[in-house]
CSV table of C-alpha atoms in Angstrom, one decimal:
chain,number,residue,atom,x,y,z
A,51,ALA,CA,36.3,245.5,37.8
A,52,CYS,CA,38.1,248.7,37.4
A,53,ALA,CA,38.7,249.1,41.2
A,54,THR,CA,40.0,245.5,41.5
A,55,VAL,CA,42.6,245.8,38.8
A,56,ALA,CA,43.7,249.3,40.0
A,57,LEU,CA,43.7,248.2,43.5
A,58,ILE,CA,46.2,245.1,42.7
A,59,ALA,CA,48.4,247.2,40.2
A,60,VAL,CA,48.8,250.2,42.3
A,61,CYS,CA,49.5,248.3,45.5
A,62,ILE,CA,52.1,246.1,43.9
A,63,THR,CA,53.7,248.9,42.3
A,64,SER,CA,53.7,250.9,45.4
A,65,ASP,CA,55.4,248.0,47.3
A,66,ARG,CA,58.1,247.5,44.6
A,67,PHE,CA,59.1,251.3,45.0
A,68,ASN,CA,58.7,251.2,48.8
A,69,THR,CA,56.5,254.2,48.6
A,70,LYS,CA,53.1,255.1,49.4
A,71,GLY,CA,52.4,258.9,49.4
A,72,PRO,CA,53.1,259.5,45.6
A,73,PHE,CA,50.8,256.7,44.8
A,74,ILE,CA,48.0,258.1,47.1
A,75,ILE,CA,48.1,261.6,45.4
A,76,GLY,CA,48.2,259.9,42.2
A,77,CYS,CA,45.0,257.9,42.9
A,78,LEU,CA,43.3,261.0,44.4
A,79,SER,CA,44.2,262.8,41.1
A,80,VAL,CA,42.2,260.3,39.2
A,81,THR,CA,39.4,260.3,41.9
A,82,CYS,CA,39.3,264.2,41.6
A,83,ILE,CA,39.0,263.8,37.6
A,84,GLY,CA,36.1,261.5,38.2
A,85,TYR,CA,34.2,263.8,40.5
A,86,ILE,CA,34.8,266.7,38.3
A,87,LEU,CA,33.4,264.8,35.4
A,88,LEU,CA,30.3,263.9,37.4
A,89,LEU,CA,30.0,267.5,38.4
A,90,ALA,CA,30.1,268.6,34.7
A,91,ASP,CA,27.0,268.1,32.5
A,92,VAL,CA,28.1,265.2,30.4
A,93,ASN,CA,26.5,262.2,28.8
A,94,VAL,CA,25.9,258.7,30.4
A,95,LYS,CA,29.2,257.2,29.0
A,96,ALA,CA,31.1,259.8,30.4
A,97,LYS,CA,29.5,259.4,33.8
A,98,MET,CA,30.3,255.7,33.8
A,99,VAL,CA,33.7,256.3,33.1
A,100,ALA,CA,33.8,258.9,35.7
A,101,THR,CA,32.2,256.3,38.3
A,102,CYS,CA,35.1,253.8,37.3
A,103,MET,CA,37.8,256.7,37.7
A,104,ILE,CA,36.3,257.5,41.1
A,105,THR,CA,36.4,253.7,42.2
A,106,ALA,CA,39.6,252.9,40.6
A,107,GLY,CA,41.2,255.7,42.7
A,108,LEU,CA,39.7,255.3,45.9
A,109,TYR,CA,40.0,251.6,46.4
A,110,PRO,CA,43.7,251.8,46.3
A,111,THR,CA,43.8,255.0,48.1
A,112,VAL,CA,41.8,253.4,51.2
A,113,VAL,CA,44.3,250.4,51.2
A,114,LEU,CA,47.4,252.6,50.7
A,115,THR,CA,46.4,255.0,53.5
A,116,VAL,CA,45.9,252.2,56.1
A,117,THR,CA,49.2,250.8,55.2
A,118,TRP,CA,51.0,254.1,55.3
A,119,LEU,CA,49.5,254.7,58.7
A,120,GLY,CA,50.6,251.3,59.9
A,121,ILE,CA,54.3,251.5,58.5
A,122,ASN,CA,54.8,254.9,59.7
A,123,THR,CA,53.9,254.4,63.3
A,124,GLY,CA,56.5,253.1,65.7
A,125,GLY,CA,55.5,250.8,68.6
A,126,PHE,CA,52.8,248.5,69.1
A,127,THR,CA,50.7,250.7,71.3
A,128,LYS,CA,51.0,253.8,69.4
A,129,ARG,CA,50.1,251.9,66.0
A,130,GLY,CA,47.0,250.3,67.6
A,131,THR,CA,45.9,253.7,68.8
A,132,THR,CA,46.3,255.2,65.3
A,133,TRP,CA,44.6,252.3,63.7
A,134,ALA,CA,41.7,252.8,66.0
A,135,MET,CA,41.6,256.6,65.4
A,136,GLY,CA,41.5,255.9,61.6
A,137,GLU,CA,38.5,253.7,61.9
A,138,VAL,CA,36.6,256.1,63.9
A,139,PHE,CA,37.0,258.6,61.2
A,140,GLY,CA,36.2,256.3,58.5
A,141,GLN,CA,33.1,255.7,60.2
A,142,CYS,CA,32.3,259.4,60.8
A,143,PHE,CA,32.7,259.7,56.9
A,144,SER,CA,30.4,256.9,56.3
A,145,ILE,CA,27.7,258.4,58.4
A,146,MET,CA,28.5,262.0,56.7
A,147,GLY,CA,28.0,260.5,53.3
A,148,GLN,CA,24.4,259.7,53.9
A,149,LYS,CA,23.6,263.3,54.9
A,150,MET,CA,25.5,265.1,52.1
A,151,TYR,CA,24.0,262.8,49.1
A,152,ASN,CA,20.5,264.2,49.7
A,153,THR,CA,20.2,266.5,46.4
A,154,PRO,CA,18.9,263.8,43.6
A,155,PRO,CA,19.1,263.4,40.9
A,156,ARG,CA,22.6,264.8,40.1
A,157,TYR,CA,23.7,265.1,43.8
A,158,MET,CA,25.8,267.9,43.2
A,159,LYS,CA,26.2,268.8,46.8
A,160,GLY,CA,27.6,265.2,47.7
A,161,HIS,CA,30.0,265.2,44.7
A,162,ALA,CA,31.3,268.9,45.5
A,163,ILE,CA,31.8,268.0,49.2
A,164,ALA,CA,33.5,264.5,48.3
A,165,LEU,CA,36.0,266.6,45.7
A,166,GLY,CA,36.7,268.8,48.3
A,167,PHE,CA,37.6,266.0,50.7
A,168,MET,CA,39.6,264.6,48.0
A,169,ALA,CA,41.7,267.7,47.2
A,170,LEU,CA,42.3,268.2,51.0
A,171,SER,CA,43.4,264.6,51.2
A,172,MET,CA,45.9,265.2,48.3
A,173,LEU,CA,47.3,268.4,50.3
A,174,SER,CA,47.4,266.2,53.4
A,175,ALA,CA,49.5,263.6,51.5
A,176,LEU,CA,52.1,266.2,50.2
A,177,VAL,CA,52.3,267.9,53.5
A,178,LEU,CA,53.0,264.6,55.1
A,179,ILE,CA,55.5,263.5,52.3
A,180,LEU,CA,57.6,266.7,53.0
A,181,TRP,CA,57.3,266.4,56.8
A,182,MET,CA,58.6,262.8,56.9
A,183,LYS,CA,61.3,263.5,54.4
A,184,HIS,CA,62.4,266.5,56.6
A,185,LEU,CA,62.1,264.3,59.7
A,186,ASN,CA,64.1,261.7,58.0
A,187,ALA,CA,66.7,264.0,56.9
A,188,LYS,CA,67.0,265.4,60.5
A,189,LYS,CA,67.7,262.0,61.8
A,190,ASP,CA,70.3,261.1,59.0
A,191,ARG,CA,72.1,264.4,60.2
A,192,ILE,CA,71.9,263.5,64.0
A,193,VAL,CA,73.4,260.2,63.0
A,194,ALA,CA,76.2,261.4,60.9
A,195,GLU,CA,77.2,263.7,63.7
A,196,TYR,CA,77.5,261.2,66.2
A,197,ALA,CA,79.5,259.3,63.4
A,198,ALA,CA,81.8,261.9,63.0
A,199,ARG,CA,82.7,262.0,66.5
A,200,GLY,CA,83.1,258.4,66.7
A,201,GLU,CA,80.0,258.0,69.2
A,202,ALA,CA,76.9,255.9,69.0
A,203,HIS,CA,73.6,257.8,69.7
A,204,PRO,CA,72.7,257.4,73.4
A,205,HIS,CA,69.0,255.8,72.5
A,206,ILE,CA,70.4,253.6,69.8
A,207,ASN,CA,69.9,250.6,72.1
A,208,ARG,CA,66.4,251.4,73.2
A,209,SER,CA,63.6,249.7,71.9
A,210,LEU,CA,61.0,250.9,69.4
A,211,GLU,CA,58.3,250.6,72.1
A,212,GLU,CA,60.2,253.0,74.2
A,213,GLU,CA,61.1,255.4,71.5
A,214,TYR,CA,58.2,254.7,69.0
A,215,ASP,CA,58.8,256.2,65.7
A,216,PHE,CA,60.9,258.9,67.1
A,217,HIS,CA,63.7,256.0,67.5
A,218,ILE,CA,66.9,257.2,65.7
A,219,SER,CA,66.9,254.2,63.6
A,220,PHE,CA,63.3,254.5,62.5
A,221,ARG,CA,62.8,255.9,59.0
A,222,TYR,CA,59.5,257.1,57.6
A,223,ILE,CA,58.3,255.4,54.2
A,224,LEU,CA,57.3,258.1,51.8
């Protein structure tokens, strides 16, 4: 129930603001807090809250990540390839999950590894936001330079399939 409400609320809000990265980082932060609570020696009610936080953070993160991957990849072929690679990595993590959650009853090893991956994901999302912001600004500077000379960029009429997300008119959604 928590995951369903969070998924709908976060994804609609993300679409309204036309941004994905900050929402991914926010959801992963909630997930990290949940894992920290599970790793701490707390009572059963706190563990239930932690589990709700993990699912409420992870479900929107998965949907936003897949969406972010799709909207920031230009060209059908490149987009299809990135989607396939994303699916392969997703399946690898599913397989890895059964190997890392093998220390009952508290599953400290599994929770710690998952927490580490959540932290790495947050860092990756932050780096991607900064990198895409840099690339958008670079494209804006190039377009402004051509406009100041009264010229059009030489690749402006090329298709997205030819230029992919490197097209001068393509802007990354942060």
